Each structure stands twice: as structure tokens, then as C-alpha cells.
mmCIF file of C-alpha atoms in Angstrom:
data_model
loop_
_atom_site.group_PDB
_atom_site.id
_atom_site.type_symbol
_atom_site.label_atom_id
_atom_site.label_comp_id
_atom_site.label_asym_id
_atom_site.label_seq_id
_atom_site.Cartn_x
_atom_site.Cartn_y
_atom_site.Cartn_z
ATOM 1 C CA UNK N 862 -32.726 33.298 23.219
ATOM 2 C CA UNK N 863 -31.408 33.572 26.794
ATOM 3 C CA UNK N 864 -31.944 29.839 27.262
ATOM 4 C CA UNK N 865 -30.039 29.123 24.059
ATOM 5 C CA UNK N 866 -27.139 31.346 25.139
ATOM 6 C CA UNK N 867 -27.116 29.784 28.613
ATOM 7 C CA UNK N 868 -27.120 26.288 27.106
ATOM 8 C CA UNK N 869 -24.216 27.216 24.843
ATOM 9 C CA UNK N 870 -22.236 28.586 27.790
ATOM 10 C CA UNK N 871 -22.886 25.444 29.833
ATOM 11 C CA UNK N 872 -21.909 23.233 26.895
ATOM 12 C CA UNK N 873 -18.682 25.140 26.322
ATOM 13 C CA UNK N 874 -17.919 25.043 30.030
ATOM 14 C CA UNK N 875 -18.493 21.301 30.211
ATOM 15 C CA UNK N 876 -16.337 20.699 27.130
ATOM 16 C CA UNK N 877 -13.550 22.787 28.631
ATOM 17 C CA UNK N 878 -13.674 20.867 31.896
ATOM 18 C CA UNK N 879 -13.705 17.493 30.167
ATOM 19 C CA UNK N 880 -10.835 18.569 27.918
ATOM 20 C CA UNK N 881 -8.750 19.153 31.076
ATOM 21 C CA UNK N 882 -9.002 15.490 32.052
ATOM 22 C CA UNK N 883 -7.078 12.823 30.174
ATOM 23 C CA UNK N 884 -6.148 9.193 30.622
ATOM 24 C CA UNK N 885 -2.822 7.698 29.554
ATOM 25 C CA UNK N 886 -1.489 4.181 29.917
ATOM 26 C CA UNK N 887 1.556 1.955 29.551
ATOM 27 C CA UNK N 888 1.456 -1.821 29.340
ATOM 28 C CA UNK N 889 3.991 -4.436 30.414
ATOM 29 C CA UNK N 890 6.421 -1.973 31.954
ATOM 30 C CA UNK N 891 8.808 -3.610 34.402
ATOM 31 C CA UNK N 892 10.141 -0.755 36.531
ATOM 32 C CA UNK N 893 8.287 1.442 39.001
ATOM 33 C CA UNK N 894 11.309 3.742 39.146
ATOM 34 C CA UNK N 895 11.268 4.604 35.430
ATOM 35 C CA UNK N 896 7.551 4.644 34.591
ATOM 36 C CA UNK N 897 7.198 8.421 34.933
ATOM 37 C CA UNK N 898 9.978 9.026 32.401
ATOM 38 C CA UNK N 899 8.540 6.713 29.725
ATOM 39 C CA UNK N 900 6.177 8.081 27.029
ATOM 40 C CA UNK N 901 2.632 6.889 27.707
ATOM 41 C CA UNK N 902 -0.004 5.856 25.196
ATOM 42 C CA UNK N 903 -3.519 7.192 24.836
ATOM 43 C CA UNK N 904 -5.116 10.507 25.709
ATOM 44 C CA UNK N 905 -3.052 13.678 25.574
ATOM 45 C CA UNK N 906 0.136 11.641 26.062
ATOM 46 C CA UNK N 907 -0.348 10.116 22.588
ATOM 47 C CA UNK N 908 2.760 7.953 22.799
ATOM 48 C CA UNK N 909 4.935 11.096 22.968
ATOM 49 C CA UNK N 910 4.819 12.402 26.514
ATOM 50 C CA UNK N 911 5.772 10.872 29.849
ATOM 51 C CA UNK N 912 4.161 11.692 33.182
ATOM 52 C CA UNK N 913 6.985 14.116 33.904
ATOM 53 C CA UNK N 914 6.500 15.743 30.491
ATOM 54 C CA UNK N 915 2.812 16.175 31.249
ATOM 55 C CA UNK N 916 3.595 17.692 34.643
ATOM 56 C CA UNK N 917 5.799 20.283 32.935
ATOM 57 C CA UNK N 918 2.827 21.162 30.739
ATOM 58 C CA UNK N 919 0.667 21.841 33.791
ATOM 59 C CA UNK N 920 -0.961 18.441 34.278
ATOM 60 C CA UNK N 921 -1.116 16.694 37.641
ATOM 61 C CA UNK N 922 -1.641 13.026 38.479
ATOM 62 C CA UNK N 923 -5.138 12.560 39.897
ATOM 63 C CA UNK N 924 -5.170 8.758 40.087
ATOM 64 C CA UNK N 925 -3.083 5.719 39.133
ATOM 65 C CA UNK N 926 -4.258 2.182 38.407
ATOM 66 C CA UNK N 927 -1.622 -0.575 38.416
ATOM 67 C CA UNK N 928 -2.194 -4.214 37.513
ATOM 68 C CA UNK N 929 0.317 -7.051 37.398
ATOM 69 C CA UNK N 930 1.024 -8.957 34.168
ATOM 70 C CA UNK N 931 3.240 -11.998 33.470
ATOM 71 C CA UNK N 932 5.894 -9.732 31.943
ATOM 72 C CA UNK N 933 5.562 -6.563 34.002
ATOM 73 C CA UNK N 934 2.842 -4.124 35.016
ATOM 74 C CA UNK N 935 0.073 -2.168 33.317
ATOM 75 C CA UNK N 936 -0.236 1.476 34.372
ATOM 76 C CA UNK N 937 -3.235 3.749 33.834
ATOM 77 C CA UNK N 938 -2.816 7.424 34.766
ATOM 78 C CA UNK N 939 -5.651 9.906 35.238
ATOM 79 C CA UNK N 940 -4.211 13.358 34.607
ATOM 80 C CA UNK N 941 -5.921 16.689 35.213
ATOM 81 C CA UNK N 942 -5.102 20.357 35.066
ATOM 82 C CA UNK N 943 -5.773 22.598 38.091
ATOM 83 C CA UNK N 944 -8.880 23.894 36.278
ATOM 84 C CA UNK N 945 -10.389 20.435 36.206
ATOM 85 C CA UNK N 946 -9.235 19.552 39.709
ATOM 86 C CA UNK N 947 -11.054 22.464 41.338
ATOM 87 C CA UNK N 948 -14.362 20.929 40.230
ATOM 88 C CA UNK N 949 -13.560 17.693 42.064
ATOM 89 C CA UNK N 950 -13.452 14.178 40.650
ATOM 90 C CA UNK N 951 -16.918 12.856 41.420
ATOM 91 C CA UNK N 952 -18.550 14.233 38.276
ATOM 92 C CA UNK N 953 -15.992 12.368 36.131
ATOM 93 C CA UNK N 954 -16.219 8.992 37.856
ATOM 94 C CA UNK N 955 -18.529 7.503 35.238
ATOM 95 C CA UNK N 956 -16.366 8.659 32.338
ATOM 96 C CA UNK N 957 -13.167 7.524 34.035
ATOM 97 C CA UNK N 958 -14.590 4.107 34.820
ATOM 98 C CA UNK N 959 -15.629 3.644 31.197
ATOM 99 C CA UNK N 960 -12.270 4.848 29.903
ATOM 100 C CA UNK N 961 -10.451 2.503 32.269
ATOM 101 C CA UNK N 962 -12.671 -0.386 31.217
ATOM 102 C CA UNK N 963 -11.998 0.355 27.545
ATOM 103 C CA UNK N 964 -8.239 0.492 28.065
ATOM 104 C CA UNK N 965 -8.196 -2.695 30.131
ATOM 105 C CA UNK N 966 -10.336 -4.440 27.509
ATOM 106 C CA UNK N 967 -7.913 -3.393 24.761
ATOM 107 C CA UNK N 968 -4.944 -4.586 26.810
ATOM 108 C CA UNK N 969 -6.654 -7.933 27.390
ATOM 109 C CA UNK N 970 -7.480 -8.278 23.687
ATOM 110 C CA UNK N 971 -3.879 -7.513 22.787
ATOM 111 C CA UNK N 972 -2.646 -10.029 25.353
ATOM 112 C CA UNK N 973 -4.905 -12.743 23.954
ATOM 113 C CA UNK N 974 -3.856 -11.920 20.392
ATOM 114 C CA UNK N 975 -0.180 -12.121 21.365
ATOM 115 C CA UNK N 976 -0.709 -15.459 23.113
ATOM 116 C CA UNK N 977 -2.574 -16.819 20.090
ATOM 117 C CA UNK N 978 0.168 -15.594 17.742
ATOM 118 C CA UNK N 979 2.796 -17.201 19.968
ATOM 119 C CA UNK N 980 0.998 -20.550 19.873
ATOM 120 C CA UNK N 981 0.526 -20.359 16.104
ATOM 121 C CA UNK N 982 4.207 -19.530 15.627
ATOM 122 C CA UNK N 983 5.178 -22.463 17.821
ATOM 123 C CA UNK N 984 2.961 -24.796 15.808
ATOM 124 C CA UNK N 985 4.326 -23.541 12.486
ATOM 125 C CA UNK N 986 7.896 -24.008 13.683
ATOM 126 C CA UNK N 987 7.074 -27.505 14.903
ATOM 127 C CA UNK N 988 5.575 -28.420 11.525
ATOM 128 C CA UNK N 989 8.986 -28.003 9.903
ATOM 129 C CA UNK N 990 10.227 -31.208 11.554
ATOM 130 C CA UNK N 991 6.854 -32.881 11.991
ATOM 131 C CA UNK N 992 6.607 -34.403 8.518
ATOM 132 C CA UNK N 993 9.996 -36.108 8.754
ATOM 133 C CA UNK N 994 9.269 -37.396 12.261
ATOM 134 C CA UNK N 995 5.813 -38.646 11.335
ATOM 135 C CA UNK N 996 6.902 -40.396 8.121
ATOM 136 C CA UNK N 997 9.830 -42.132 9.812
ATOM 137 C CA UNK N 998 8.355 -42.959 13.210
ATOM 138 C CA UNK N 999 4.569 -42.970 12.968
ATOM 139 C CA UNK N 1000 3.308 -43.530 9.441
ATOM 140 C CA UNK N 1001 3.885 -47.297 9.310
ATOM 141 C CA UNK N 1002 1.372 -47.914 12.091
ATOM 142 C CA UNK N 1003 -0.920 -44.898 11.831
ATOM 143 C CA UNK N 1004 -1.170 -44.488 8.055
ATOM 144 C CA UNK N 1005 -0.038 -41.704 5.723
ATOM 145 C CA UNK N 1006 -2.740 -39.367 7.018
ATOM 146 C CA UNK N 1007 -3.161 -40.759 10.524
ATOM 147 C CA UNK N 1008 -6.294 -42.573 9.390
ATOM 148 C CA UNK N 1009 -5.492 -46.058 10.714
ATOM 149 C CA UNK N 1010 -7.466 -46.908 13.850
ATOM 150 C CA UNK N 1011 -5.331 -47.964 16.803
ATOM 151 C CA UNK N 1012 -6.770 -48.822 20.222
ATOM 152 C CA UNK N 1013 -10.177 -47.758 18.936
ATOM 153 C CA UNK N 1014 -9.220 -44.345 17.582
ATOM 154 C CA UNK N 1015 -7.483 -42.821 14.549
ATOM 155 C CA UNK N 1016 -4.645 -40.399 15.184
ATOM 156 C CA UNK N 1017 -6.116 -37.779 12.842
ATOM 157 C CA UNK N 1018 -9.281 -37.590 14.950
ATOM 158 C CA UNK N 1019 -7.461 -36.575 18.132
ATOM 159 C CA UNK N 1020 -6.931 -33.090 19.512
ATOM 160 C CA UNK N 1021 -3.442 -31.944 20.510
ATOM 161 C CA UNK N 1022 -4.281 -32.625 24.150
ATOM 162 C CA UNK N 1023 -5.580 -36.119 23.359
ATOM 163 C CA UNK N 1024 -2.440 -36.860 21.340
ATOM 164 C CA UNK N 1025 -0.260 -35.874 24.277
ATOM 165 C CA UNK N 1026 -2.310 -38.025 26.655
ATOM 166 C CA UNK N 1027 -2.239 -40.944 24.222
ATOM 167 C CA UNK N 1028 1.536 -40.641 23.886
ATOM 168 C CA UNK N 1029 1.920 -40.786 27.658
ATOM 169 C CA UNK N 1030 -0.345 -43.842 27.789
ATOM 170 C CA UNK N 1031 1.765 -45.449 25.068
ATOM 171 C CA UNK N 1032 5.003 -44.749 26.916
ATOM 172 C CA UNK N 1033 3.584 -46.244 30.104
ATOM 173 C CA UNK N 1034 1.790 -49.125 28.387
ATOM 174 C CA UNK N 1035 -1.612 -48.261 29.843
ATOM 175 C CA UNK N 1036 -5.206 -47.923 28.600
ATOM 176 C CA UNK N 1037 -4.769 -50.570 25.919
ATOM 177 C CA UNK N 1038 -1.656 -49.018 24.389
ATOM 178 C CA UNK N 1039 1.538 -50.905 23.480
ATOM 179 C CA UNK N 1040 3.930 -52.098 26.145
ATOM 180 C CA UNK N 1041 6.283 -49.420 27.421
ATOM 181 C CA UNK N 1042 9.151 -51.767 26.464
ATOM 182 C CA UNK N 1043 8.573 -50.841 22.803
ATOM 183 C CA UNK N 1044 7.739 -47.209 23.383
ATOM 184 C CA UNK N 1045 11.262 -45.794 23.246
ATOM 185 C CA UNK N 1046 11.715 -46.975 19.651
ATOM 186 C CA UNK N 1047 8.680 -45.068 18.416
ATOM 187 C CA UNK N 1048 8.532 -42.059 20.712
ATOM 188 C CA UNK N 1049 12.088 -40.745 20.486
ATOM 189 C CA UNK N 1050 12.114 -37.075 19.415
ATOM 190 C CA UNK N 1051 8.477 -36.710 20.465
ATOM 191 C CA UNK N 1052 7.643 -33.975 22.949
ATOM 192 C CA UNK N 1053 4.968 -31.346 23.451
ATOM 193 C CA UNK N 1054 6.266 -29.190 20.592
ATOM 194 C CA UNK N 1055 6.635 -32.020 18.062
ATOM 195 C CA UNK N 1056 3.202 -33.392 18.978
ATOM 196 C CA UNK N 1057 1.731 -29.977 18.118
ATOM 197 C CA UNK N 1058 3.630 -30.081 14.841
ATOM 198 C CA UNK N 1059 2.353 -33.556 13.972
ATOM 199 C CA UNK N 1060 -1.181 -32.476 14.818
ATOM 200 C CA UNK N 1061 -0.854 -29.485 12.469
ATOM 201 C CA UNK N 1062 0.770 -31.650 9.775
ATOM 202 C CA UNK N 1063 -2.059 -34.210 9.862
ATOM 203 C CA UNK N 1064 -4.654 -31.453 9.967
ATOM 204 C CA UNK N 1065 -3.200 -29.963 6.781
ATOM 205 C CA UNK N 1066 -3.137 -33.371 5.085
ATOM 206 C CA UNK N 1067 -6.748 -34.109 5.954
ATOM 207 C CA UNK N 1068 -8.061 -30.578 5.393
ATOM 208 C CA UNK N 1069 -5.979 -29.165 2.504
ATOM 209 C CA UNK N 1070 -8.534 -26.446 1.736
ATOM 210 C CA UNK N 1071 -8.129 -24.988 5.268
ATOM 211 C CA UNK N 1072 -4.385 -24.407 5.133
#
């Protein structure tokens, strides 16, 4: 019975200590001077409280992790109450490291998802003009679906990157492509964005079930 009571006390004590440690974060924030007044996500901050709000509630900053991003900085704050701080930080290192890793992983996943969405949006926008450009400037030589083989390869078998390289070869009259003297007639209005649109347009034509 004594062991059971002692175990319960230790468990409650550990829970109390762990409850006095929280981790909050903010991604892509651009100003060091305003970060402590901006509501943070995660932990006890929950998207409602800033660092200064947490300080007013009795929390103190125990550690800060800052990483640079293309559009700003990611901040991770370790916050503790005096109760937790008196026990030191070493016993929480493992938990903190895992929490930090989880947050950073989520931020990276979100970043990748945003980049993918940006690319997809760019492709969809490019497709709006791609059909008109392809029909008027490309279809005669490459076929309605890009199936005609030119210089040993069909346009509909190329990746976006290969299309861009092939276009450059065509403009410069190299690697078996047409003379650059004729290139301007056929490559006007073609750039990186429209090439992506043509690629997506041909992909839809040749794989209608995957639209």
C-alpha cells in the first residue's frame, strides 16, 4: 500500500512538473522586435498568447530556437514556470528535443506543401493560355497531342525540364534542332511558365483519366 501511495505521489509530482513546461512557436515571422507581442502557436500559447502574455501569467523564457526561412524566421520558445525551473532543465532535455523535432518537422511539411501548391497553381494558370499557344504555334509540327517524333523524340514524352532544354536547343539551333534563324517564329510567347502549361496541357490530353 505504501509503495502504491508513493508511486501515486511521484506520478502526480512528475505530471505537475511536466505541466509547468510548454513549447510555443511562430513560423515565418519577419521582425525580431515584435515577436514577443505576437500570439504563438502550440503548447499553452495555443495561438492566443504572446510571450509577453505568458510572462504576465507567470511563465519565463527558458530557451529560444531561431531558424532562418526564405520569408522570415521560425521561432520556438521553451517556457517554464518557476516551479519547473527550480528542478533544472536537464531532466526535460529528451522531451524538449523531441518536441522541437516534431515542430520543425511540421514546419518543413507545411513548407513543402506550400511550395507544391504554389507550383500546381502556377501550372494551372499557365494551362489557361497553353492550349491556344500550342494549337497555333506547335501543333502543326508536333501533332495534336505532341505525339509526332521530332529529332528522335515526341514532345509528349518529355518532362518539363527536358522541354525547356529542348526549347533552348531549338532557339540556338543545336543538338539536331532547327536553325535558330527559324526559331523566333515558333518560340514567341514561350517561356518557363508557358512551357509548364503546355506540358500540363499535353499530359491532360494523353492521360484524360488522370486529370
